Amino acid sequence: MQNKVRIVLVNTSHPGNIGGAARAMKNMGLADLYLVAPKHFPSDEAISRASGASDLLDNAVVVDTLEEAIADCQLVIGTSARERHIPWPLVDPRQAADLVFDEGLETAFVFGREDRGLTNEELQRCHYHVHIPSVDTFSSLNLAAAVQVIVYELRMKSLLMKDEPVVASKWDLPAATAEQIDFLLEHLETVLVKTEFLEPKTPGKVMTRFRRLFQRSQLDQQELGMLRGMLTAMEKQMKE
Amino acid sequence: MQNKVRIVLVNTSHPGNIGGAARAMKNMGLADLYLVAPKHFPSDEAISRASGASDLLDNAVVVDTLEEAIADCQLVIGTSARERHIPWPLVDPRQAADLVFDEGLETAFVFGREDRGLTNEELQRCHYHVHIPSVDTFSSLNLAAAVQVIVYELRMKSLLMKDEPVVASKWDLPAATAEQIDFLLEHLETVLVKTEFLEPKTPGKVMTRFRRLFQRSQLDQQELGMLRGMLTAMEKQMKE
């Protein structure tokens, strides 16, 4: 699915941004980079900023016009920083990722010039405009940063569609059981009473708070063993 | 709320990344930047890459240790590229943004060195680790790009919490009514019959497809007027 999405950079001035965009794409599993009339390309600075994603630069398709870059695309989404004269269907980056995956169409995301974005004519070639929701008073993102946001949302969507957690803590030990927690709390209470930290006749909420703590922290077996061992060691040190 | 979140960069090598991080922060409405023992700072390259966010660089708090940078924080979330020896609670960037806003705590996001990330000791000072879900075979993001992803998710969350659309197409004209669409379709059908495009006895699904098109495209009043005008003009040109 992800292979059906291309990134199109129009008239990029700074080759470092091309490299940064390539790195962001490869990080997020995208490969197809189209460059429309880049100012400086190929470029050592692009390779340097790509930092291991120079295969995307080697395979980049360099063309003269936006029309060529999007000719075979079924869905074209252009990044837009500001309101245009003629309103256009506008989505945020998350909605844009939804469009791509829900429709399953050959898609291009089009990014404009560092200083001026896309022209009105270029924007009118897009089915949708996507706006990254920056603050009004400082709204212009770095080009590679804007690419990063879009490809990140595409990656998140592709992972979320698998209906699995995007990241999962792989705990290496099984969690303590409820019964083990009960035994731990009983042991703890015994020790606390022996140390006179806890007055059996007026215990207050101390044990409830300990229960809440150990349940919330989802103790694993090893941690449970450590706590039990600590209590046993404390008991041994106490005066009769 | 956003003001309670700080970005902490540990031992950054490349000042351009500090500038890029500052720009990303300001774009997304964050202001508080902490630098732990940066290699080169202040720096002209940082100012250049900050591109208008140099106020964040001027106000950056430079300290010697991570402990100082996070001393007054209630929630510390560290970026982690890979599985560590001791498993730690792990979230994706969207879940991290949820944590920040759901808990309402003074929060630090901690980013490590360009080449080696955070040390195990630094990671252990974090309540949570956040992992940006890059592909396994090319997993290391540029530092400023990683900051961009996190601050973007914080911004999205802050906007989504307001229960308003993150971006909204502000259409400048009212949409056509159902009745107007009906009149348009009647007019169109008349013209299509006159032109013999449509055979009244065997119309097939032509008009249904036109209806679907004009309804789906949510015609506005001006577009409706244009289409009606076009049909009228065509009628005038036809032979009796």
Coordinates of C-alpha atoms in Angstrom, one line a residue:
Chain A
M1 CA 0.0 0.0 0.0
Q2 CA 2.7 2.5 1.1
N3 CA 4.4 2.0 -2.3
K4 CA 1.5 3.7 -4.0
V5 CA 2.3 7.0 -2.4
R6 CA 4.9 9.3 -3.9
I7 CA 6.3 12.5 -2.5
V8 CA 6.7 15.4 -5.0
L9 CA 8.9 18.3 -4.2
V10 CA 8.4 21.3 -6.5
N11 CA 11.2 23.8 -7.3
T12 CA 13.2 23.1 -4.1
S13 CA 15.9 25.7 -3.4
H14 CA 17.9 24.0 -0.7
P15 CA 19.3 20.5 -1.5
G16 CA 19.6 19.8 2.2
N17 CA 15.8 19.8 2.3
I18 CA 15.7 17.2 -0.4
G19 CA 18.0 15.0 1.6
G20 CA 16.0 15.5 4.8
A21 CA 12.8 14.6 3.0
A22 CA 14.4 11.4 1.6
R23 CA 15.5 10.4 5.1
A24 CA 12.1 11.1 6.6
M25 CA 10.5 9.0 3.8
K26 CA 12.8 6.1 4.2
N27 CA 12.4 6.2 8.0
M28 CA 8.6 5.8 7.5
G29 CA 8.8 3.2 4.7
L30 CA 8.2 5.3 1.6
A31 CA 10.5 5.1 -1.5
D32 CA 9.2 7.1 -4.4
L33 CA 10.5 10.7 -4.6
Y34 CA 9.8 13.0 -7.5
L35 CA 11.6 16.3 -8.0
V36 CA 10.1 19.0 -10.2
A37 CA 12.8 21.3 -11.5
P38 CA 15.0 21.3 -8.3
K39 CA 17.4 24.2 -8.1
H40 CA 20.4 22.1 -7.2
F41 CA 20.4 18.4 -7.8
P42 CA 22.2 16.0 -7.6
S43 CA 24.0 17.5 -4.6
D44 CA 26.5 16.5 -1.9
E45 CA 24.4 18.4 0.7
A46 CA 21.4 16.3 -0.2
I47 CA 23.3 13.1 0.2
S48 CA 24.7 14.3 3.5
R49 CA 21.3 15.2 5.0
A50 CA 19.8 12.0 3.6
S51 CA 22.1 10.1 5.9
G52 CA 21.7 6.6 4.6
A53 CA 18.7 7.3 2.4
S54 CA 20.7 8.2 -0.6
D55 CA 19.2 5.3 -2.5
L56 CA 16.0 7.3 -2.6
L57 CA 18.0 10.2 -4.1
D58 CA 19.6 7.9 -6.7
N59 CA 16.2 6.6 -7.7
A60 CA 14.4 10.0 -7.6
V61 CA 12.5 10.9 -10.7
V62 CA 13.5 14.4 -11.9
V63 CA 11.0 16.1 -14.2
D64 CA 10.4 19.6 -15.5
T65 CA 6.7 20.1 -14.6
L66 CA 4.2 19.1 -11.9
E67 CA 2.0 17.7 -14.6
E68 CA 4.6 15.0 -15.4
A69 CA 5.2 14.2 -11.8
I70 CA 1.5 13.5 -11.1
A71 CA 0.4 12.3 -14.5
D72 CA -0.5 8.7 -13.5
C73 CA -1.8 9.6 -10.0
Q74 CA -5.5 9.2 -9.0
L75 CA -5.3 11.3 -5.9
V76 CA -3.2 14.4 -5.6
I77 CA -2.9 16.2 -2.3
G78 CA -1.0 19.5 -2.1
T79 CA 0.4 21.2 1.0
S80 CA -1.0 24.6 1.6
A81 CA 0.1 27.1 4.2
R82 CA -2.7 29.6 3.9
E83 CA -6.2 30.3 2.7
R84 CA -6.4 30.7 -1.0
H85 CA -8.7 32.9 -3.1
I86 CA -10.8 30.0 -4.3
P87 CA -11.7 27.6 -1.4
W88 CA -10.6 24.0 -1.9
P89 CA -11.3 20.8 0.0
L90 CA -9.0 21.0 2.9
V91 CA -7.8 18.2 5.3
D92 CA -5.4 17.9 8.2
P93 CA -2.5 15.4 7.9
R94 CA -4.4 12.7 9.7
Q95 CA -7.4 13.0 7.5
A96 CA -5.1 13.0 4.5
A97 CA -3.6 9.7 5.6
D98 CA -7.2 8.4 6.0
L99 CA -8.0 9.4 2.4
V100 CA -4.9 7.6 1.0
F101 CA -5.7 4.3 2.7
D102 CA -9.4 4.4 2.6
E103 CA -9.4 5.0 -1.2
G104 CA -6.4 2.9 -2.0
L105 CA -5.5 5.2 -4.9
E106 CA -2.2 5.9 -6.5
T107 CA -1.4 9.1 -4.6
A108 CA 1.0 12.1 -4.8
F109 CA 1.7 14.5 -1.9
V110 CA 2.9 17.7 -3.4
F111 CA 5.2 20.1 -1.5
G112 CA 6.0 23.6 -2.8
R113 CA 8.9 26.0 -2.6
E114 CA 10.6 26.8 0.7
D115 CA 9.7 30.5 0.4
R116 CA 6.4 30.6 -1.5
G117 CA 4.9 27.1 -1.4
L118 CA 2.8 26.1 -4.4
T119 CA 1.4 28.5 -6.9
N120 CA -2.4 28.8 -7.3
E121 CA -2.2 27.0 -10.6
E122 CA -0.3 24.1 -8.9
L123 CA -2.8 24.0 -6.0
Q124 CA -5.7 23.8 -8.4
R125 CA -4.2 20.6 -9.9
C126 CA -4.7 19.0 -6.4
H127 CA -7.9 17.1 -5.4
Y128 CA -7.3 18.1 -1.8
H129 CA -5.2 20.6 0.1
V130 CA -3.6 19.5 3.3
H131 CA -2.7 22.0 6.0
I132 CA -0.3 21.1 8.9
P133 CA -1.9 22.9 11.8
S134 CA 0.8 25.3 12.8
V135 CA 0.2 28.4 14.9
D136 CA -1.1 31.4 13.0
T137 CA 1.7 33.7 14.1
F138 CA 4.5 31.3 13.0
S139 CA 3.0 29.1 10.4
S140 CA 5.7 28.1 7.9
L141 CA 7.4 24.8 8.6
N142 CA 10.7 23.7 7.2
L143 CA 10.1 21.7 4.0
A144 CA 11.7 18.5 5.3
A145 CA 9.8 18.9 8.6
A146 CA 6.5 19.1 6.7
V147 CA 7.4 16.0 4.7
Q148 CA 8.2 14.3 8.0
V149 CA 4.8 15.1 9.5
I150 CA 2.9 13.7 6.4
V151 CA 4.9 10.5 6.1
Y152 CA 4.7 10.0 9.8
E153 CA 0.9 10.1 9.6
L154 CA 1.0 7.7 6.6
R155 CA 3.1 5.3 8.7
M156 CA 0.8 5.6 11.7
K157 CA -2.3 4.9 9.6
S158 CA -0.6 1.9 8.0
L159 CA 0.2 0.4 11.4
L160 CA -3.1 1.3 13.0
M161 CA -4.9 -0.5 10.1
K162 CA -3.2 -3.7 11.1
D163 CA -5.2 -3.4 14.3
E164 CA -2.1 -4.0 16.4
P165 CA -0.5 -1.6 18.9
V166 CA 1.9 0.8 17.0
V167 CA 4.5 0.1 19.7
A168 CA 4.3 -2.5 22.4
S169 CA 6.3 -2.8 25.5
K170 CA 7.6 -6.3 25.4
W171 CA 7.9 -7.1 29.1
D172 CA 10.3 -9.9 29.5
L173 CA 8.7 -11.4 32.7
P174 CA 5.1 -12.4 33.5
A175 CA 3.1 -10.0 35.7
A176 CA 2.4 -10.8 39.3
T177 CA -1.0 -12.4 40.0
A178 CA -3.7 -10.9 42.2
E179 CA -3.0 -13.6 44.8
Q180 CA 0.7 -12.8 44.8
I181 CA 0.0 -9.1 45.3
D182 CA -2.3 -10.1 48.3
F183 CA 0.5 -12.2 49.8
L184 CA 2.9 -9.3 49.3
L185 CA 0.5 -6.8 51.0
E186 CA 0.0 -9.2 53.9
H187 CA 3.7 -9.6 54.3
L188 CA 4.2 -5.8 54.1
E189 CA 1.5 -5.2 56.7
T190 CA 3.1 -7.7 59.1
V191 CA 6.4 -5.9 58.7
L192 CA 4.9 -2.4 59.0
V193 CA 3.1 -3.4 62.2
K194 CA 6.3 -4.9 63.6
T195 CA 8.2 -1.7 62.8
E196 CA 5.4 0.2 64.5
F197 CA 5.0 2.2 61.3
L198 CA 1.4 0.9 61.3
E199 CA -0.8 0.8 64.4
P200 CA -3.1 -2.2 64.0
K201 CA -6.0 -0.4 65.8
T202 CA -5.8 2.7 63.6
P203 CA -4.4 1.6 60.3
G204 CA -6.0 4.4 58.3
K205 CA -5.7 4.0 54.6
V206 CA -2.1 3.0 54.5
M207 CA -2.6 -0.5 53.2
T208 CA -5.2 0.7 50.6
R209 CA -2.6 3.1 49.3
F210 CA 0.0 0.4 49.1
R211 CA -2.4 -1.9 47.3
R212 CA -3.2 0.9 44.8
L213 CA 0.5 1.5 44.2
F214 CA 1.4 -2.1 43.6
Q215 CA -1.6 -2.8 41.4
R216 CA -1.1 0.3 39.3
S217 CA 2.6 -0.4 38.8
Q218 CA 1.8 -3.9 37.4
L219 CA 4.6 -5.6 39.2
D220 CA 6.3 -8.4 37.4
Q221 CA 7.4 -11.7 39.0
Q222 CA 11.0 -10.6 39.6
E223 CA 10.0 -7.3 41.2
L224 CA 7.5 -9.2 43.4
G225 CA 10.3 -11.5 44.4
M226 CA 12.6 -8.5 45.2
L227 CA 10.0 -6.9 47.4
R228 CA 9.2 -10.1 49.2
G229 CA 13.0 -10.7 49.7
M230 CA 13.4 -7.1 51.0
L231 CA 10.6 -7.6 53.6
T232 CA 12.1 -11.0 54.7
A233 CA 15.5 -9.3 55.1
M234 CA 14.0 -6.5 57.1
E235 CA 12.2 -9.0 59.4
K236 CA 15.5 -10.8 60.1
Q237 CA 17.2 -7.5 61.1
M238 CA 14.5 -6.6 63.6
K239 CA 14.8 -7.0 67.3
E240 CA 12.7 -9.7 68.8
Chain B
M1 CA -1.6 23.8 28.8
Q2 CA 1.0 23.6 26.0
N3 CA 3.3 25.9 28.1
K4 CA 3.7 23.1 30.6
V5 CA 5.6 21.0 28.1
R6 CA 9.3 21.5 27.6
I7 CA 11.7 20.0 25.1
V8 CA 15.0 18.8 26.4
L9 CA 17.9 18.1 24.0
V10 CA 20.8 16.2 25.5
N11 CA 24.4 16.6 24.3
T12 CA 23.4 17.8 20.8
S13 CA 26.3 17.7 18.4
H14 CA 24.9 19.7 15.4
P15 CA 23.7 23.2 16.2
G16 CA 21.5 23.1 13.1
N17 CA 19.4 20.5 14.8
I18 CA 18.9 22.8 17.8
G19 CA 17.7 25.5 15.4
G20 CA 15.5 23.0 13.5
A21 CA 14.0 21.8 16.8
A22 CA 13.3 25.4 17.9
R23 CA 11.5 26.2 14.6
A24 CA 9.4 23.0 14.9
M25 CA 8.5 23.9 18.5
K26 CA 7.5 27.5 17.7
N27 CA 5.5 26.3 14.6
M28 CA 3.5 24.0 17.0
G29 CA 3.1 26.6 19.8
L30 CA 5.7 25.4 22.2
A31 CA 8.3 27.8 23.8
D32 CA 10.4 26.1 26.5
L33 CA 13.7 24.6 25.2
Y34 CA 16.3 23.1 27.6
L35 CA 19.8 22.2 26.3
V36 CA 21.9 19.8 28.3
A37 CA 25.6 20.4 27.6
P38 CA 25.2 21.2 23.9
K39 CA 28.4 20.8 21.9
H40 CA 28.1 24.1 20.1
F41 CA 25.8 26.8 21.5
P42 CA 25.1 29.6 20.9
S43 CA 25.7 29.1 17.2
D44 CA 25.0 31.0 14.0
E45 CA 23.9 27.7 12.3
A46 CA 21.3 27.2 15.0
I47 CA 20.0 30.7 14.4
S48 CA 19.9 30.2 10.7
R49 CA 18.0 26.9 10.9
A50 CA 15.6 28.4 13.5
S51 CA 14.5 30.7 10.8
G52 CA 12.5 33.2 12.9
A53 CA 12.3 31.1 16.1
S54 CA 15.6 32.5 17.5
D55 CA 13.6 33.9 20.4
L56 CA 13.4 30.2 21.6
L57 CA 17.2 30.0 21.3
D58 CA 17.7 33.2 23.2
N59 CA 15.5 32.0 26.0
A60 CA 16.8 28.4 26.0
V61 CA 17.9 27.1 29.4
V62 CA 21.4 25.6 29.1
V63 CA 22.3 23.2 31.9
D64 CA 25.1 20.7 32.6
T65 CA 23.0 17.6 33.5
L66 CA 19.7 16.0 32.6
E67 CA 18.8 16.1 36.3
E68 CA 18.8 19.9 36.3
A69 CA 16.7 20.1 33.1
I70 CA 13.9 17.9 34.5
A71 CA 14.1 18.7 38.2
D72 CA 10.7 20.3 38.5
C73 CA 8.9 18.0 36.0
Q74 CA 6.2 15.6 37.0
L75 CA 6.2 13.5 33.8
V76 CA 9.4 12.8 31.9
I77 CA 9.1 11.0 28.5
G78 CA 12.3 10.0 26.8
T79 CA 12.7 9.2 23.1
S80 CA 14.0 5.7 22.5
A81 CA 15.1 4.2 19.3
R82 CA 15.5 0.6 20.3
E83 CA 14.6 -2.1 22.8
R84 CA 16.6 -1.7 26.0
H85 CA 17.9 -4.3 28.4
I86 CA 15.3 -3.5 31.1
P87 CA 11.8 -3.1 29.5
W88 CA 10.2 0.2 30.3
P89 CA 6.6 1.5 29.7
L90 CA 6.6 2.4 26.0
V91 CA 4.2 4.6 24.1
D92 CA 3.9 5.9 20.5
P93 CA 3.9 9.6 19.9
R94 CA 0.1 9.9 19.9
Q95 CA -0.2 8.0 23.2
A96 CA 2.5 10.3 24.6
A97 CA 0.4 13.3 23.7
D98 CA -2.6 11.7 25.3
L99 CA -0.6 11.2 28.5
V100 CA 0.5 14.9 28.6
F101 CA -3.0 16.3 28.2
D102 CA -4.9 13.7 30.2
E103 CA -2.6 14.0 33.2
G104 CA -2.0 17.8 32.9
L105 CA 1.4 17.4 34.4
E106 CA 4.5 19.6 34.0
T107 CA 6.2 17.5 31.3
A108 CA 9.6 17.1 29.7
F109 CA 10.2 15.3 26.4
V110 CA 13.9 14.3 26.4
F111 CA 15.8 13.7 23.1
G112 CA 19.3 12.1 23.1
R113 CA 22.4 12.5 21.0
E114 CA 22.3 12.3 17.2
D115 CA 24.5 9.2 17.1
R116 CA 23.7 7.3 20.3
G117 CA 20.4 8.6 21.7
L118 CA 20.0 8.6 25.4
T119 CA 22.1 6.5 27.7
N120 CA 20.5 3.7 29.8
E121 CA 20.9 5.9 32.9
E122 CA 19.2 8.8 31.2
L123 CA 16.4 6.5 30.0
Q124 CA 15.9 5.2 33.4
R125 CA 15.1 8.7 34.7
C126 CA 12.1 8.8 32.4
H127 CA 8.6 7.6 33.4
Y128 CA 7.8 6.6 29.9
H129 CA 9.7 6.0 26.7
V130 CA 8.3 7.1 23.4
H131 CA 9.2 5.4 20.2
I132 CA 8.5 7.0 16.8
P133 CA 7.4 4.0 14.7
S134 CA 10.1 4.0 12.0
V135 CA 10.8 1.0 9.9
D136 CA 13.2 -1.5 11.5
T137 CA 15.7 -1.4 8.6
F138 CA 16.2 2.4 8.7
S139 CA 15.0 3.5 12.1
S140 CA 17.0 6.5 13.2
L141 CA 15.3 9.8 12.6
N142 CA 17.0 13.2 12.3
L143 CA 16.9 14.9 15.7
A144 CA 14.9 17.9 14.6
A145 CA 12.5 15.6 12.6
A146 CA 11.9 13.6 15.8
V147 CA 11.1 16.8 17.7
Q148 CA 8.8 17.8 14.8
V149 CA 6.8 14.6 15.1
I150 CA 6.4 14.9 18.9
V151 CA 5.4 18.6 18.9
Y152 CA 3.0 18.0 16.0
E153 CA 1.2 15.3 18.0
L154 CA 1.0 17.7 21.0
R155 CA -0.5 20.3 18.7
M156 CA -3.0 17.9 17.2
K157 CA -4.1 16.8 20.6
S158 CA -4.5 20.3 21.9
L159 CA -6.7 21.1 18.9
L160 CA -8.7 17.9 19.0
M161 CA -9.4 18.5 22.6
K162 CA -11.2 21.7 21.7
D163 CA -13.7 19.4 19.8
E164 CA -13.4 21.5 16.7
P165 CA -12.1 20.5 13.3
V166 CA -8.3 20.9 13.2
V167 CA -8.6 22.5 9.8
A168 CA -11.8 23.6 8.2
S169 CA -12.5 24.5 4.6
K170 CA -14.1 27.9 4.8
W171 CA -16.3 27.8 1.7
D172 CA -17.1 31.3 0.7
L173 CA -20.5 30.6 -0.9
P174 CA -23.6 28.7 0.3
A175 CA -24.1 25.2 -1.1
A176 CA -26.8 24.5 -3.6
T177 CA -30.1 23.2 -2.2
A178 CA -31.7 19.9 -3.2
E179 CA -34.3 21.7 -5.1
Q180 CA -31.8 23.7 -7.1
I181 CA -30.0 20.4 -7.9
D182 CA -33.3 19.0 -9.1
F183 CA -33.9 22.0 -11.4
L184 CA -30.4 21.7 -12.7
L185 CA -30.9 18.0 -13.5
E186 CA -34.2 18.7 -15.2
H187 CA -32.6 21.4 -17.3
L188 CA -29.6 19.2 -18.1
E189 CA -31.9 16.3 -19.1
T190 CA -33.9 18.6 -21.4
V191 CA -30.7 19.7 -23.1
L192 CA -29.3 16.2 -23.4
V193 CA -32.6 15.0 -25.0
K194 CA -32.5 17.9 -27.5
T195 CA -28.9 17.1 -28.4
E196 CA -29.9 13.4 -28.8
F197 CA -27.3 12.5 -26.3
L198 CA -30.1 11.0 -24.3
E199 CA -32.9 8.9 -25.9
P200 CA -36.0 9.5 -23.7
K201 CA -37.3 5.9 -24.2
T202 CA -34.0 4.3 -23.2
P203 CA -32.3 6.7 -20.8
G204 CA -30.3 4.1 -18.9
K205 CA -28.6 5.4 -15.8
V206 CA -27.2 8.6 -17.3
M207 CA -29.3 11.0 -15.2
T208 CA -28.7 9.0 -12.0
R209 CA -24.9 9.2 -12.6
F210 CA -25.2 13.0 -13.2
R211 CA -27.2 13.3 -9.9
R212 CA -24.6 11.3 -8.0
L213 CA -21.9 13.5 -9.4
F214 CA -23.5 16.9 -8.6
Q215 CA -24.6 15.8 -5.2
R216 CA -21.2 14.4 -4.3
S217 CA -19.4 17.5 -5.5
Q218 CA -21.5 19.7 -3.2
L219 CA -22.0 22.4 -5.7
D220 CA -22.1 25.9 -4.4
Q221 CA -24.5 28.6 -5.6
Q222 CA -22.0 30.1 -8.0
E223 CA -21.1 26.8 -9.6
L224 CA -24.8 26.0 -9.9
G225 CA -25.4 29.3 -11.7
M226 CA -22.5 28.6 -14.0
L227 CA -23.9 25.2 -15.0
R228 CA -27.4 26.6 -15.6
G229 CA -25.9 29.4 -17.6
M230 CA -24.0 26.9 -19.7
L231 CA -27.1 24.9 -20.4
T232 CA -29.1 28.0 -21.4
A233 CA -26.3 29.1 -23.7
M234 CA -26.2 25.6 -25.3
E235 CA -29.9 25.7 -25.9
K236 CA -29.7 29.0 -27.6
Q237 CA -27.1 27.7 -30.0
M238 CA -29.1 24.7 -31.0
K239 CA -31.1 24.4 -34.2
E240 CA -34.8 24.4 -33.9

